[in-house]
């Protein structure tokens, strides 16, 4: 019977490469190649996963996955790794390699000589070692989770991946923090997630030709380009992750949730916030708003009054239709004429000296009280749901408790929005020249200022008259 040549693969892995120099995997490589050469095996491939953990079964290990595919394709019939826990910490994955050794003759050895799956003793040792390693990793994970919770309960910065704008110790990185602050303000002003991601990525505005007109994507001018932590372009999901992070408002967090003390009060972090409570709450309200997520109201606005001006006949919000504003069956008005009149009114209002009266006087104490009451009502629903599942209360009582709590949540949410409304637009009102700041602002910020200052209602105009009839536009100060 002809001798089947041994084609060996080598698998190298280290969980964390602190220096990025790959020295640990290089040491593994030298030892594994020495084992293969001592047995007269031909090394056909070396697979390397540097700085990747094998503890999580859902975490991708590209080189490992490729090695599995290559083995199934018959590229090699021997495998050398420095230690079994370098190959896998998952007992199920280990059993797959044991099956391959038993049923298909795969030679699998470790460079430290502790395991040879060709023997029953080696297989027994491998299973015991894998079980011990798995248990130790689980204990380590529990210790780390408890330590993270303890840090969070004391208001200390979490360990691990740092948040954009902060060092791992909670110190502010000024250029990043300024970008984060502008992201919050831009979204609160009405900019879309897509436009913010494009601005952060430093892309040029998208220019589209529609008929005989040119449309340019309106990006928030205040948001500077900022390299992402991953090195890839920003996307709406990564922007949402930033906007949802309570750390930026100075609240301690764990697993994306605000950490609370035994009384249910949010714990303040031992670091300086980048945005105010009111801006963070306003952003959460907009993210949670079902209308924003719908196709009708959640799309990016490209015109000053679309979805903002009201139809004087039915009070519906008008939409842009070619070069006009339209409410089906009621009005069809020239966009340029209407916008010109509104802009003239807003510039006149911004030029007055009493702008300070328009600014929201933030009541942080009341906002904190509202946040506590909202959490109380949410906890009430959660407890009632648990009691219902445990058959301590019936469905009718659960529905009653839930309805009462939701009514309270709606009332508190309305008050919270009233207290925080307009805070994003206040940057323009506080500028040395509010008129110039308004003219230099992006579309979303100008819309926010208009919404803060007035309501605009459009009425039908006499046919055949091209000049704008001022009586057909009603601008009501707020």
mmCIF file of N, CA and C in Angstrom, residues 348-434:
data_model
loop_
_atom_site.group_PDB
_atom_site.id
_atom_site.type_symbol
_atom_site.label_atom_id
_atom_site.label_comp_id
_atom_site.label_asym_id
_atom_site.label_seq_id
_atom_site.Cartn_x
_atom_site.Cartn_y
_atom_site.Cartn_z
ATOM 1 N N UNK A 348 -35.763 89.209 10.422
ATOM 2 C CA UNK A 348 -36.211 90.372 11.183
ATOM 3 C C UNK A 348 -36.375 90.055 12.651
ATOM 4 N N UNK A 349 -36.884 88.860 12.955
ATOM 5 C CA UNK A 349 -37.073 88.469 14.355
ATOM 6 C C UNK A 349 -35.737 88.255 15.035
ATOM 7 N N UNK A 350 -34.777 87.663 14.317
ATOM 8 C CA UNK A 350 -33.458 87.402 14.894
ATOM 9 C C UNK A 350 -32.675 88.687 15.124
ATOM 10 N N UNK A 351 -33.015 89.759 14.403
ATOM 11 C CA UNK A 351 -32.296 91.028 14.541
ATOM 12 C C UNK A 351 -32.750 91.812 15.765
ATOM 13 N N UNK A 352 -33.830 91.400 16.403
ATOM 14 C CA UNK A 352 -34.330 92.121 17.569
ATOM 15 C C UNK A 352 -33.492 91.789 18.808
ATOM 16 N N UNK A 353 -33.583 92.665 19.803
ATOM 17 C CA UNK A 353 -32.713 92.563 20.975
ATOM 18 C C UNK A 353 -33.268 91.677 22.081
ATOM 19 N N UNK A 354 -34.487 91.181 21.936
ATOM 20 C CA UNK A 354 -35.106 90.401 23.015
ATOM 21 C C UNK A 354 -35.011 88.901 22.789
ATOM 22 N N UNK A 355 -33.983 88.449 22.056
ATOM 23 C CA UNK A 355 -33.876 87.019 21.747
ATOM 24 C C UNK A 355 -33.704 86.178 23.010
ATOM 25 N N UNK A 356 -33.125 86.765 24.043
ATOM 26 C CA UNK A 356 -32.898 85.987 25.265
ATOM 27 C C UNK A 356 -34.208 85.453 25.826
ATOM 28 N N UNK A 357 -35.316 86.174 25.571
ATOM 29 C CA UNK A 357 -36.615 85.726 26.075
ATOM 30 C C UNK A 357 -37.074 84.447 25.389
ATOM 31 N N UNK A 358 -36.490 84.153 24.186
ATOM 32 C CA UNK A 358 -36.908 82.969 23.441
ATOM 33 C C UNK A 358 -36.170 81.714 23.901
ATOM 34 N N UNK A 359 -35.069 81.926 24.604
ATOM 35 C CA UNK A 359 -34.276 80.775 25.006
ATOM 36 C C UNK A 359 -34.986 79.979 26.086
ATOM 37 N N UNK A 360 -34.843 78.680 25.990
ATOM 38 C CA UNK A 360 -35.449 77.808 26.998
ATOM 39 C C UNK A 360 -34.667 77.935 28.295
ATOM 40 N N UNK A 361 -35.359 78.248 29.366
ATOM 41 C CA UNK A 361 -34.717 78.310 30.675
ATOM 42 C C UNK A 361 -34.765 76.905 31.279
ATOM 43 N N UNK A 362 -33.666 76.244 31.170
ATOM 44 C CA UNK A 362 -33.613 74.823 31.529
ATOM 45 C C UNK A 362 -33.756 74.626 33.033
ATOM 46 N N UNK A 363 -34.634 73.748 33.408
ATOM 47 C CA UNK A 363 -34.848 73.400 34.806
ATOM 48 C C UNK A 363 -34.283 71.998 35.017
ATOM 49 N N UNK A 364 -32.968 71.945 35.300
ATOM 50 C CA UNK A 364 -32.304 70.646 35.423
ATOM 51 C C UNK A 364 -32.892 69.819 36.561
ATOM 52 N N UNK A 365 -33.276 70.513 37.649
ATOM 53 C CA UNK A 365 -33.833 69.780 38.795
ATOM 54 C C UNK A 365 -35.147 69.107 38.414
ATOM 55 N N UNK A 366 -35.994 69.828 37.680
ATOM 56 C CA UNK A 366 -37.265 69.247 37.256
ATOM 57 C C UNK A 366 -37.038 68.139 36.235
ATOM 58 N N UNK A 367 -36.078 68.325 35.326
ATOM 59 C CA UNK A 367 -35.770 67.287 34.340
ATOM 60 C C UNK A 367 -35.321 66.004 35.030
ATOM 61 N N UNK A 368 -34.491 66.151 36.072
ATOM 62 C CA UNK A 368 -34.029 64.964 36.800
ATOM 63 C C UNK A 368 -35.207 64.286 37.488
ATOM 64 N N UNK A 369 -36.123 65.100 38.043
ATOM 65 C CA UNK A 369 -37.304 64.530 38.705
ATOM 66 C C UNK A 369 -38.178 63.782 37.706
ATOM 67 N N UNK A 370 -38.334 64.366 36.504
ATOM 68 C CA UNK A 370 -39.138 63.702 35.471
ATOM 69 C C UNK A 370 -38.503 62.373 35.079
ATOM 70 N N UNK A 371 -37.177 62.376 34.924
ATOM 71 C CA UNK A 371 -36.485 61.132 34.552
ATOM 72 C C UNK A 371 -36.714 60.051 35.607
ATOM 73 N N UNK A 372 -36.656 60.442 36.882
ATOM 74 C CA UNK A 372 -36.893 59.476 37.960
ATOM 75 C C UNK A 372 -38.329 58.945 37.916
ATOM 76 N N UNK A 373 -39.294 59.845 37.687
ATOM 77 C CA UNK A 373 -40.699 59.425 37.655
ATOM 78 C C UNK A 373 -40.980 58.523 36.452
ATOM 79 N N UNK A 374 -40.345 58.829 35.320
ATOM 80 C CA UNK A 374 -40.511 57.970 34.148
ATOM 81 C C UNK A 374 -40.007 56.561 34.431
ATOM 82 N N UNK A 375 -38.837 56.474 35.089
ATOM 83 C CA UNK A 375 -38.290 55.161 35.408
ATOM 84 C C UNK A 375 -39.193 54.418 36.392
ATOM 85 N N UNK A 376 -39.775 55.155 37.332
ATOM 86 C CA UNK A 376 -40.690 54.534 38.294
ATOM 87 C C UNK A 376 -41.879 53.891 37.587
ATOM 88 N N UNK A 377 -42.452 54.596 36.622
ATOM 89 C CA UNK A 377 -43.602 54.061 35.889
ATOM 90 C C UNK A 377 -43.205 52.880 35.013
ATOM 91 N N UNK A 378 -42.021 52.950 34.405
ATOM 92 C CA UNK A 378 -41.564 51.811 33.582
ATOM 93 C C UNK A 378 -41.324 50.589 34.469
ATOM 94 N N UNK A 379 -40.743 50.818 35.661
ATOM 95 C CA UNK A 379 -40.521 49.704 36.595
ATOM 96 C C UNK A 379 -41.854 49.133 37.068
ATOM 97 N N UNK A 380 -42.855 50.004 37.214
ATOM 98 C CA UNK A 380 -44.177 49.544 37.632
ATOM 99 C C UNK A 380 -44.765 48.575 36.606
ATOM 100 N N UNK A 381 -44.619 48.901 35.327
ATOM 101 C CA UNK A 381 -45.101 48.014 34.273
ATOM 102 C C UNK A 381 -44.326 46.698 34.292
ATOM 103 N N UNK A 382 -43.015 46.797 34.492
ATOM 104 C CA UNK A 382 -42.176 45.593 34.500
ATOM 105 C C UNK A 382 -42.574 44.663 35.653
ATOM 106 N N UNK A 383 -42.800 45.246 36.839
ATOM 107 C CA UNK A 383 -43.194 44.414 37.984
ATOM 108 C C UNK A 383 -44.554 43.766 37.754
ATOM 109 N N UNK A 384 -45.477 44.545 37.177
ATOM 110 C CA UNK A 384 -46.815 43.999 36.916
ATOM 111 C C UNK A 384 -46.739 42.851 35.910
ATOM 112 N N UNK A 385 -45.880 42.998 34.913
ATOM 113 C CA UNK A 385 -45.735 41.930 33.918
ATOM 114 C C UNK A 385 -45.196 40.664 34.577
ATOM 115 N N UNK A 386 -44.216 40.836 35.474
ATOM 116 C CA UNK A 386 -43.655 39.682 36.181
ATOM 117 C C UNK A 386 -44.714 39.022 37.061
ATOM 118 N N UNK A 387 -45.496 39.847 37.780
ATOM 119 C CA UNK A 387 -46.560 39.300 38.636
ATOM 120 C C UNK A 387 -47.605 38.549 37.818
ATOM 121 N N UNK A 388 -47.902 39.075 36.624
ATOM 122 C CA UNK A 388 -48.880 38.408 35.761
ATOM 123 C C UNK A 388 -48.343 37.052 35.283
ATOM 124 N N UNK A 389 -47.071 37.016 34.895
ATOM 125 C CA UNK A 389 -46.480 35.754 34.441
ATOM 126 C C UNK A 389 -46.445 34.729 35.578
ATOM 127 N N UNK A 390 -46.238 35.224 36.810
ATOM 128 C CA UNK A 390 -46.188 34.312 37.959
ATOM 129 C C UNK A 390 -47.575 34.024 38.530
ATOM 130 N N UNK A 391 -48.626 34.502 37.829
ATOM 131 C CA UNK A 391 -50.026 34.267 38.201
ATOM 132 C C UNK A 391 -50.377 34.854 39.565
ATOM 133 N N UNK A 392 -49.723 35.964 39.918
ATOM 134 C CA UNK A 392 -50.046 36.661 41.154
ATOM 135 C C UNK A 392 -51.180 37.656 40.941
ATOM 136 N N UNK A 393 -51.344 38.130 39.708
ATOM 137 C CA UNK A 393 -52.448 39.012 39.358
ATOM 138 C C UNK A 393 -53.058 38.501 38.059
ATOM 139 N N UNK A 394 -54.311 38.896 37.801
ATOM 140 C CA UNK A 394 -54.951 38.435 36.566
ATOM 141 C C UNK A 394 -54.717 39.444 35.442
ATOM 142 N N UNK A 395 -55.165 39.087 34.253
ATOM 143 C CA UNK A 395 -54.939 39.915 33.083
ATOM 144 C C UNK A 395 -55.598 41.277 33.169
ATOM 145 N N UNK A 396 -56.783 41.340 33.778
ATOM 146 C CA UNK A 396 -57.505 42.613 33.871
ATOM 147 C C UNK A 396 -56.736 43.608 34.738
ATOM 148 N N UNK A 397 -56.185 43.128 35.874
ATOM 149 C CA UNK A 397 -55.431 44.023 36.753
ATOM 150 C C UNK A 397 -54.126 44.452 36.086
ATOM 151 N N UNK A 398 -53.475 43.523 35.388
ATOM 152 C CA UNK A 398 -52.244 43.885 34.665
ATOM 153 C C UNK A 398 -52.533 44.969 33.631
ATOM 154 N N UNK A 399 -53.629 44.809 32.878
ATOM 155 C CA UNK A 399 -53.985 45.806 31.856
ATOM 156 C C UNK A 399 -54.279 47.159 32.503
ATOM 157 N N UNK A 400 -54.931 47.157 33.662
ATOM 158 C CA UNK A 400 -55.249 48.414 34.348
ATOM 159 C C UNK A 400 -53.974 49.126 34.806
ATOM 160 N N UNK A 401 -53.060 48.363 35.430
ATOM 161 C CA UNK A 401 -51.800 48.942 35.891
ATOM 162 C C UNK A 401 -51.001 49.488 34.709
ATOM 163 N N UNK A 402 -50.942 48.721 33.636
ATOM 164 C CA UNK A 402 -50.177 49.119 32.457
ATOM 165 C C UNK A 402 -50.760 50.391 31.846
ATOM 166 N N UNK A 403 -52.091 50.466 31.759
ATOM 167 C CA UNK A 403 -52.741 51.641 31.177
ATOM 168 C C UNK A 403 -52.475 52.892 32.019
ATOM 169 N N UNK A 404 -52.596 52.764 33.353
ATOM 170 C CA UNK A 404 -52.343 53.903 34.231
ATOM 171 C C UNK A 404 -50.897 54.380 34.109
ATOM 172 N N UNK A 405 -49.960 53.440 34.085
ATOM 173 C CA UNK A 405 -48.542 53.802 33.993
ATOM 174 C C UNK A 405 -48.236 54.459 32.659
ATOM 175 N N UNK A 406 -48.803 53.933 31.572
ATOM 176 C CA UNK A 406 -48.553 54.519 30.253
ATOM 177 C C UNK A 406 -49.133 55.933 30.150
ATOM 178 N N UNK A 407 -50.268 56.181 30.797
ATOM 179 C CA UNK A 407 -50.822 57.536 30.816
ATOM 180 C C UNK A 407 -49.874 58.492 31.534
ATOM 181 N N UNK A 408 -49.324 58.044 32.656
ATOM 182 C CA UNK A 408 -48.364 58.876 33.385
ATOM 183 C C UNK A 408 -47.102 59.120 32.568
ATOM 184 N N UNK A 409 -46.638 58.085 31.862
ATOM 185 C CA UNK A 409 -45.447 58.223 31.020
ATOM 186 C C UNK A 409 -45.695 59.253 29.916
ATOM 187 N N UNK A 410 -46.871 59.188 29.291
ATOM 188 C CA UNK A 410 -47.191 60.141 28.227
ATOM 189 C C UNK A 410 -47.226 61.571 28.765
ATOM 190 N N UNK A 411 -47.817 61.766 29.955
ATOM 191 C CA UNK A 411 -47.889 63.107 30.539
ATOM 192 C C UNK A 411 -46.495 63.635 30.867
ATOM 193 N N UNK A 412 -45.675 62.797 31.486
ATOM 194 C CA UNK A 412 -44.317 63.208 31.855
ATOM 195 C C UNK A 412 -43.467 63.472 30.623
ATOM 196 N N UNK A 413 -43.636 62.641 29.599
ATOM 197 C CA UNK A 413 -42.861 62.816 28.374
ATOM 198 C C UNK A 413 -43.208 64.141 27.704
ATOM 199 N N UNK A 414 -44.475 64.508 27.721
ATOM 200 C CA UNK A 414 -44.891 65.786 27.143
ATOM 201 C C UNK A 414 -44.240 66.946 27.889
ATOM 202 N N UNK A 415 -44.218 66.880 29.222
ATOM 203 C CA UNK A 415 -43.584 67.944 30.002
ATOM 204 C C UNK A 415 -42.085 67.993 29.737
ATOM 205 N N UNK A 416 -41.460 66.818 29.623
ATOM 206 C CA UNK A 416 -40.021 66.784 29.357
ATOM 207 C C UNK A 416 -39.692 67.447 28.035
ATOM 208 N N UNK A 417 -40.477 67.143 26.989
ATOM 209 C CA UNK A 417 -40.236 67.737 25.673
ATOM 210 C C UNK A 417 -40.415 69.252 25.733
ATOM 211 N N UNK A 418 -41.419 69.715 26.495
ATOM 212 C CA UNK A 418 -41.643 71.152 26.629
ATOM 213 C C UNK A 418 -40.435 71.833 27.273
ATOM 214 N N UNK A 419 -39.839 71.192 28.271
ATOM 215 C CA UNK A 419 -38.702 71.777 28.966
ATOM 216 C C UNK A 419 -37.435 71.790 28.118
ATOM 217 N N UNK A 420 -37.323 70.829 27.190
ATOM 218 C CA UNK A 420 -36.094 70.726 26.398
ATOM 219 C C UNK A 420 -36.238 71.279 25.000
ATOM 220 N N UNK A 421 -37.451 71.600 24.559
ATOM 221 C CA UNK A 421 -37.668 72.032 23.178
ATOM 222 C C UNK A 421 -36.878 73.295 22.897
ATOM 223 N N UNK A 422 -36.247 73.328 21.744
ATOM 224 C CA UNK A 422 -35.552 74.524 21.297
ATOM 225 C C UNK A 422 -34.124 74.654 21.776
ATOM 226 N N UNK A 423 -33.650 73.758 22.639
ATOM 227 C CA UNK A 423 -32.294 73.903 23.144
ATOM 228 C C UNK A 423 -31.265 73.730 22.039
ATOM 229 N N UNK A 424 -31.556 72.905 21.033
ATOM 230 C CA UNK A 424 -30.602 72.706 19.951
ATOM 231 C C UNK A 424 -30.452 73.959 19.105
ATOM 232 N N UNK A 425 -31.561 74.699 18.894
ATOM 233 C CA UNK A 425 -31.517 75.910 18.080
ATOM 234 C C UNK A 425 -30.914 77.087 18.825
ATOM 235 N N UNK A 426 -30.698 76.941 20.138
ATOM 236 C CA UNK A 426 -30.223 78.076 20.929
ATOM 237 C C UNK A 426 -28.830 78.525 20.522
ATOM 238 N N UNK A 427 -28.031 77.647 19.886
ATOM 239 C CA UNK A 427 -26.691 78.053 19.449
ATOM 240 C C UNK A 427 -26.765 79.215 18.465
ATOM 241 N N UNK A 428 -27.771 79.215 17.601
ATOM 242 C CA UNK A 428 -27.935 80.312 16.654
ATOM 243 C C UNK A 428 -28.408 81.564 17.375
ATOM 244 N N UNK A 429 -29.330 81.409 18.298
ATOM 245 C CA UNK A 429 -29.856 82.569 19.018
ATOM 246 C C UNK A 429 -28.799 83.210 19.905
ATOM 247 N N UNK A 430 -27.813 82.432 20.377
ATOM 248 C CA UNK A 430 -26.769 82.959 21.260
ATOM 249 C C UNK A 430 -25.552 83.462 20.501
ATOM 250 N N UNK A 431 -25.538 83.323 19.174
ATOM 251 C CA UNK A 431 -24.392 83.747 18.373
ATOM 252 C C UNK A 431 -24.243 85.267 18.431
ATOM 253 N N UNK A 432 -23.009 85.791 18.230
ATOM 254 C CA UNK A 432 -22.815 87.248 18.218
ATOM 255 C C UNK A 432 -23.724 87.937 17.203
ATOM 256 N N UNK A 433 -23.906 87.313 16.042
ATOM 257 C CA UNK A 433 -24.848 87.819 15.048
ATOM 258 C C UNK A 433 -25.792 86.687 14.675
ATOM 259 N N UNK A 434 -26.959 86.606 15.328
ATOM 260 C CA UNK A 434 -27.886 85.509 15.040
ATOM 261 C C UNK A 434 -28.309 85.454 13.574
#
